[in-house]
Structures are given as structure tokens and as C-alpha cells.
Coordinates of C-alpha atoms and ligand atoms in Angstrom, one line a residue:
M1 CA 111.9 102.8 81.8
D2 CA 112.0 99.3 83.7
L3 CA 113.6 101.1 86.6
F4 CA 109.9 102.5 87.3
S5 CA 108.3 99.0 86.6
L6 CA 106.6 97.3 89.5
S7 CA 105.8 93.8 87.5
G8 CA 106.4 90.7 89.4
K9 CA 105.9 92.6 92.5
V10 CA 103.4 92.0 95.2
A11 CA 101.8 95.5 97.0
L12 CA 99.4 95.7 100.0
V13 CA 98.0 99.0 100.6
T14 CA 96.2 99.7 104.3
G15 CA 93.1 101.5 103.8
G16 CA 93.4 101.1 99.8
A17 CA 89.1 100.8 99.5
H18 CA 88.7 104.4 98.8
S19 CA 90.5 108.1 98.7
I20 CA 94.2 108.2 98.7
G21 CA 94.5 104.3 98.9
F22 CA 92.3 103.3 96.1
A23 CA 94.3 105.9 93.9
L24 CA 97.6 104.6 95.0
G25 CA 96.3 100.8 94.6
V26 CA 95.3 101.7 91.0
G27 CA 98.8 103.5 90.4
L28 CA 100.4 100.7 91.4
A29 CA 98.7 98.0 89.7
K30 CA 99.3 99.9 86.5
A31 CA 102.7 100.1 87.4
G32 CA 102.9 96.4 87.3
A33 CA 102.4 95.2 90.8
A34 CA 100.0 92.6 92.0
V35 CA 97.9 94.9 94.2
C36 CA 96.3 93.8 97.6
F37 CA 94.5 96.0 99.8
N38 CA 92.8 96.0 103.2
C39 CA 90.1 97.4 105.0
S40 CA 88.3 97.2 108.3
N41 CA 84.8 95.6 107.2
E42 CA 83.2 93.7 104.4
A43 CA 80.9 96.5 103.0
S44 CA 84.1 98.5 102.7
R45 CA 85.8 95.7 101.1
E46 CA 82.7 95.1 98.5
R47 CA 82.7 98.5 97.7
G48 CA 86.3 98.7 97.4
M49 CA 86.4 95.6 94.7
K50 CA 84.0 97.4 93.0
T51 CA 85.2 100.5 92.7
Y52 CA 88.6 98.6 91.2
Q53 CA 86.6 96.5 89.0
D54 CA 85.0 99.8 87.4
A55 CA 88.3 101.1 86.8
G56 CA 89.4 98.0 85.3
V57 CA 92.2 97.4 87.9
E58 CA 92.3 93.7 89.2
V59 CA 93.2 93.8 93.0
H60 CA 92.8 91.2 96.1
G61 CA 90.7 92.8 98.7
Y62 CA 90.9 91.8 102.5
V63 CA 89.1 92.6 105.7
A64 CA 92.0 93.3 108.6
D65 CA 92.3 95.4 111.3
V66 CA 95.6 97.3 111.0
T67 CA 95.4 98.0 114.6
D68 CA 95.2 94.0 115.8
E69 CA 98.7 92.5 115.5
H70 CA 97.5 89.3 115.2
A71 CA 94.9 90.0 112.3
M72 CA 97.6 91.6 110.4
Q73 CA 100.2 88.6 110.6
Q74 CA 97.3 86.6 109.5
L75 CA 96.4 88.7 106.6
V76 CA 100.4 88.8 105.8
A77 CA 100.3 84.8 105.8
T78 CA 97.2 84.5 103.8
I79 CA 98.5 86.9 101.1
R80 CA 101.7 85.1 100.8
E81 CA 99.6 81.9 100.3
E82 CA 96.8 83.2 97.7
V83 CA 99.1 86.1 95.7
G84 CA 103.1 85.9 97.1
V85 CA 105.4 87.5 99.6
I86 CA 104.6 91.4 100.1
D87 CA 107.6 93.5 98.4
I88 CA 105.7 96.6 99.0
L89 CA 103.9 97.9 101.7
V90 CA 102.0 101.2 101.7
N91 CA 101.1 102.2 105.2
N92 CA 98.0 104.6 104.0
A93 CA 95.0 103.9 106.5
G94 CA 94.8 106.7 108.7
I95 CA 92.1 108.9 110.2
I96 CA 91.9 112.1 112.0
K97 CA 89.6 114.0 114.5
R98 CA 89.5 117.5 114.6
I99 CA 88.9 118.2 118.2
P100 CA 90.6 121.1 120.4
M101 CA 93.3 119.7 122.6
L102 CA 91.2 120.8 125.9
D103 CA 88.4 119.3 124.7
M104 CA 89.6 116.0 123.3
S105 CA 89.5 112.9 125.3
V106 CA 92.6 110.4 126.0
E107 CA 90.5 107.7 124.2
D108 CA 90.0 109.9 121.1
F109 CA 93.8 111.0 121.0
T110 CA 95.0 107.3 121.7
K111 CA 92.6 106.1 118.8
V112 CA 94.1 108.4 116.3
V113 CA 97.9 107.6 117.5
D114 CA 96.9 103.8 117.4
V115 CA 95.7 104.0 113.9
D116 CA 97.9 106.8 112.3
L117 CA 101.1 105.5 114.1
V118 CA 100.9 102.1 116.0
A119 CA 99.4 100.6 113.0
P120 CA 102.1 101.0 110.7
F121 CA 104.6 99.7 113.1
I122 CA 102.4 96.5 113.2
C123 CA 102.1 96.5 109.7
S124 CA 105.5 96.9 109.0
K125 CA 106.3 94.6 111.9
A126 CA 104.0 91.9 109.5
V127 CA 105.6 92.4 106.5
I128 CA 109.5 92.8 107.2
P129 CA 110.3 89.3 107.9
G130 CA 109.3 88.1 104.3
M131 CA 111.3 91.2 102.9
L132 CA 114.3 90.1 104.7
E133 CA 113.7 86.5 103.1
K134 CA 113.5 88.2 99.5
G135 CA 116.5 90.4 100.2
H136 CA 114.4 93.7 99.2
G137 CA 111.4 95.4 100.3
K138 CA 109.6 98.9 100.0
I139 CA 107.7 100.7 102.9
I140 CA 105.8 103.7 102.0
N141 CA 104.4 105.4 105.0
V142 CA 101.8 108.3 104.3
C143 CA 102.7 111.1 106.3
S144 CA 101.4 114.4 106.1
M145 CA 102.4 118.1 106.1
M146 CA 101.5 117.6 110.0
S147 CA 104.4 115.6 110.1
E148 CA 106.2 119.0 109.9
L149 CA 103.8 121.8 111.3
G150 CA 101.0 121.8 114.0
R151 CA 97.6 123.3 113.2
E152 CA 94.5 123.9 116.0
T153 CA 92.3 120.9 116.9
V154 CA 94.7 118.2 115.2
S155 CA 97.2 117.5 118.2
A156 CA 96.3 113.6 118.1
Y157 CA 96.7 113.7 113.8
A158 CA 100.0 115.9 114.3
A159 CA 101.9 113.8 117.1
A160 CA 100.9 110.7 115.1
K161 CA 102.1 112.0 111.7
G162 CA 105.2 113.4 113.3
G163 CA 105.9 110.1 115.1
L164 CA 105.4 108.3 111.5
K165 CA 108.1 110.4 110.0
M166 CA 110.4 109.2 112.9
L167 CA 109.5 105.5 112.2
T168 CA 110.0 105.6 108.7
R169 CA 113.8 107.0 109.5
N170 CA 114.0 104.1 112.1
I171 CA 112.8 101.5 109.9
C172 CA 115.5 103.1 107.2
A173 CA 118.2 102.6 110.3
E174 CA 117.3 99.2 111.2
F175 CA 116.7 97.4 107.7
G176 CA 118.5 99.7 105.3
G177 CA 121.5 97.2 105.4
A178 CA 119.2 94.4 104.4
N179 CA 118.1 96.4 101.2
I180 CA 114.8 97.8 103.1
Q181 CA 113.9 101.1 102.0
C182 CA 111.3 102.8 104.0
N183 CA 110.4 106.4 103.0
G184 CA 107.4 108.5 103.3
I185 CA 104.9 110.6 101.2
G186 CA 103.9 113.9 102.8
P187 CA 100.4 115.0 101.2
G188 CA 99.8 118.8 101.3
Y189 CA 96.1 119.5 101.4
I190 CA 94.5 117.2 99.0
A191 CA 90.7 117.3 98.0
T192 CA 89.3 114.0 99.4
Q193 CA 86.1 113.1 101.8
Q194 CA 88.7 113.6 104.9
T195 CA 89.0 117.2 104.0
A196 CA 85.8 118.1 102.6
P197 CA 84.5 119.7 105.7
L198 CA 87.7 122.3 105.3
R199 CA 86.5 123.1 101.7
E200 CA 82.7 123.1 102.1
P201 CA 80.9 126.2 100.9
Q202 CA 79.6 128.7 103.2
P203 CA 75.6 129.0 103.3
D204 CA 76.1 132.3 101.0
G205 CA 77.8 130.1 98.3
S206 CA 81.3 131.9 99.2
R207 CA 84.5 129.6 99.6
H208 CA 85.0 128.1 102.7
P209 CA 87.6 130.6 104.6
F210 CA 90.1 127.7 105.1
D211 CA 89.9 127.0 101.4
Q212 CA 90.7 130.3 100.4
F213 CA 93.6 130.0 103.1
I214 CA 95.2 126.9 101.7
V215 CA 94.8 128.0 98.1
S216 CA 96.6 131.2 99.0
K217 CA 99.4 129.3 100.8
T218 CA 100.0 126.8 98.1
P219 CA 101.8 128.1 95.4
A220 CA 100.4 125.7 92.8
G221 CA 97.2 127.7 93.8
R222 CA 95.2 124.7 94.4
W223 CA 94.1 121.6 96.2
G224 CA 96.0 118.7 95.2
T225 CA 94.2 115.7 94.0
T226 CA 94.7 111.7 94.7
E227 CA 96.1 111.4 91.8
D228 CA 98.9 113.8 92.2
L229 CA 100.3 111.0 94.9
V230 CA 100.5 108.6 92.5
G231 CA 103.8 108.9 90.7
P232 CA 105.8 109.9 93.9
T233 CA 104.5 106.4 95.3
V234 CA 105.5 104.6 92.2
F235 CA 108.8 106.0 92.1
L236 CA 109.2 105.1 96.0
A237 CA 107.9 101.6 95.3
S238 CA 110.3 101.0 92.4
D239 CA 114.1 100.5 91.9
A240 CA 114.5 103.9 90.6
S241 CA 114.7 105.0 94.5
N242 CA 116.7 102.1 95.8
F243 CA 119.1 104.6 97.4
V244 CA 116.8 106.5 98.8
N245 CA 116.2 105.7 102.2
G246 CA 114.9 107.7 105.5
H247 CA 113.1 110.4 103.0
I248 CA 109.8 112.1 103.2
L249 CA 109.1 113.1 100.0
Y250 CA 106.4 116.2 100.3
V251 CA 103.5 116.3 97.5
D252 CA 102.2 119.8 98.6
G253 CA 102.1 122.0 95.8
G254 CA 105.0 123.8 97.3
I255 CA 103.3 124.8 100.1
L256 CA 105.5 123.9 103.0
A257 CA 108.6 125.9 100.9
Y258 CA 106.0 129.1 100.8
I259 CA 105.7 132.0 103.7
G260 CA 102.0 132.6 101.8
K261 CA 100.7 135.5 99.8
Q262 CA 100.5 138.9 101.6
P263 CA 97.0 139.3 102.4
Ligands
GCO1 C1 93.7 119.0 108.5 C2 94.0 118.6 107.3 C3 95.4 117.8 107.0 C4 95.5 117.5 105.8 C5 96.7 116.8 105.4 C6 97.7 117.7 105.4 O1 92.8 119.5 109.2 O2 94.6 120.0 108.5 O3 92.9 117.1 107.4 O4 95.7 117.3 108.1 O5 94.4 116.2 105.9 O6 97.1 115.6 106.3 O7 99.1 117.2 104.9

């Protein structure tokens, strides 16, 4: 099925050294793309390179701060020289701070918005000129269930991910005519380091109340895995989605469609 093949394409996965970004990098590489990733420091880059190597996947790893426009313009230029013009951008890098709103500083709120919303703007701005040159491009924003729903303590994250949904639609609006498709994946509750605190077993060995809550709210009856996100991302990175634009594809086990089991 060549429709899903990424061979000959160059992909950049931001924050691709571990967790969801790593899984997406492996998936894009296995679909044929030449995969590049960036992270915030050399130690993470080295760890990431080893993890990809252990998985038998060849990648190009770089250190670049996604919130720094100059650094990202430089990175895109370096990748152009060393690998090629970027065809696929996955805006994956993200942070979360779970703090009740009245206790959250403006600095903390702004930091989350900078990484989760401003950085995808910066990175998209850096790659779109090359995509316009080539006459095609794919931008995939890693949104969230919090692009649709709020939850206590995640005000900054929800505001940023809600904004990322609308940035996705705006890039579609502005560049769809140039054959650039910008879509999002909306992970449900995925078992990662970032959600580990929500799944930690209780001192008595019982499951975390939030773990039980999410499993009861998810028709699939389980937390997602990073691998669950790979197929939808390869689809949105491939020619199979050339007429899909401005769409957020929720990969959530059905949680957004379900009112939840009666207690
Ligand atoms: C939380 C979780 C969620 C998930 C994911 C859901 O604190 O509610 O971290 O935000 O990480 O984003 O789509």
C-alpha cells in the first residue's frame, strides 16, 4: 500500500528522544521516512540516539530549544544540509504542570503555553517555507483530550492544547491551497512518564483512584500505549491523508464519545 509509504520523505519529530515522540519516530522510520528528532539537551540526545539504535532504527538527533525561533530556524537549515528539506513535522514536544489555578504562577502558566503552543507555531513557521518550495507538506500537532475538555489543575495545558487545535485549523486555512495538510492527533490517556503520577499504586497496593476513573470512562477499558498513536500518525504523515486537513484525530479508546459507566 504505497499510499501509506513515507519512503523518500524527511520527518522531524520535536521532543522525539523518548515516550510518545520516540514511538512516533520509530513508526515514521519503519514507514520509510528519514527521521530527525530534537531535544533540549545533549544528554537527552545521546540517550535518545541509543534508544533508537537499540530499536534498530537509524535517526538523526539534534539539540534545539523548540521555544527559540532562531534555534529552530538553524535546525531546519542544518537538517536541510545533512538530510534534506523537511516534508513532515510532528509537533510533539510538550510539558504539563498540574497546579490548581489559584496556586499557579503566571510564569508557570506562560512556560506551559510557550512549549505546548508557541513552540508549534515557531516550528511550523520554520518548516513551511521548505514545504512551499517542494509543493507539499504534512504538519501533525500532538494535541490532547484537553483540546476538548478541561480538568482541575491543568488550566495552562488545556488552554495551550485548545489553542493548538485552533492553530492546526489555521495552518490548514492558510496553507491548504499549497498542498500542505496540517492535522492533529488527540491522545487519550496514554501510559507514559508524564501520566505516571496518575497511575501510581496506592500505599495499600490498590490502584490509583484516577487510574480506576479513566479505565471506567474509556470504552476500551484500558490506558493507551504510545504504540496506539503510531498508525494514526503514519496515516496523517502519508499520501493516504492528502484530502484530510484541519482535523484532530482522537486516539483515545473512545473516551470522548462515552458518558462513562454508571458507578
Ligand atoms: C492529565 C493528563 C492528560 C493526558 C493527555 C490526555 O493530567 O489530565 O496528563 O492531560 O496527558 O493530555 O489527552
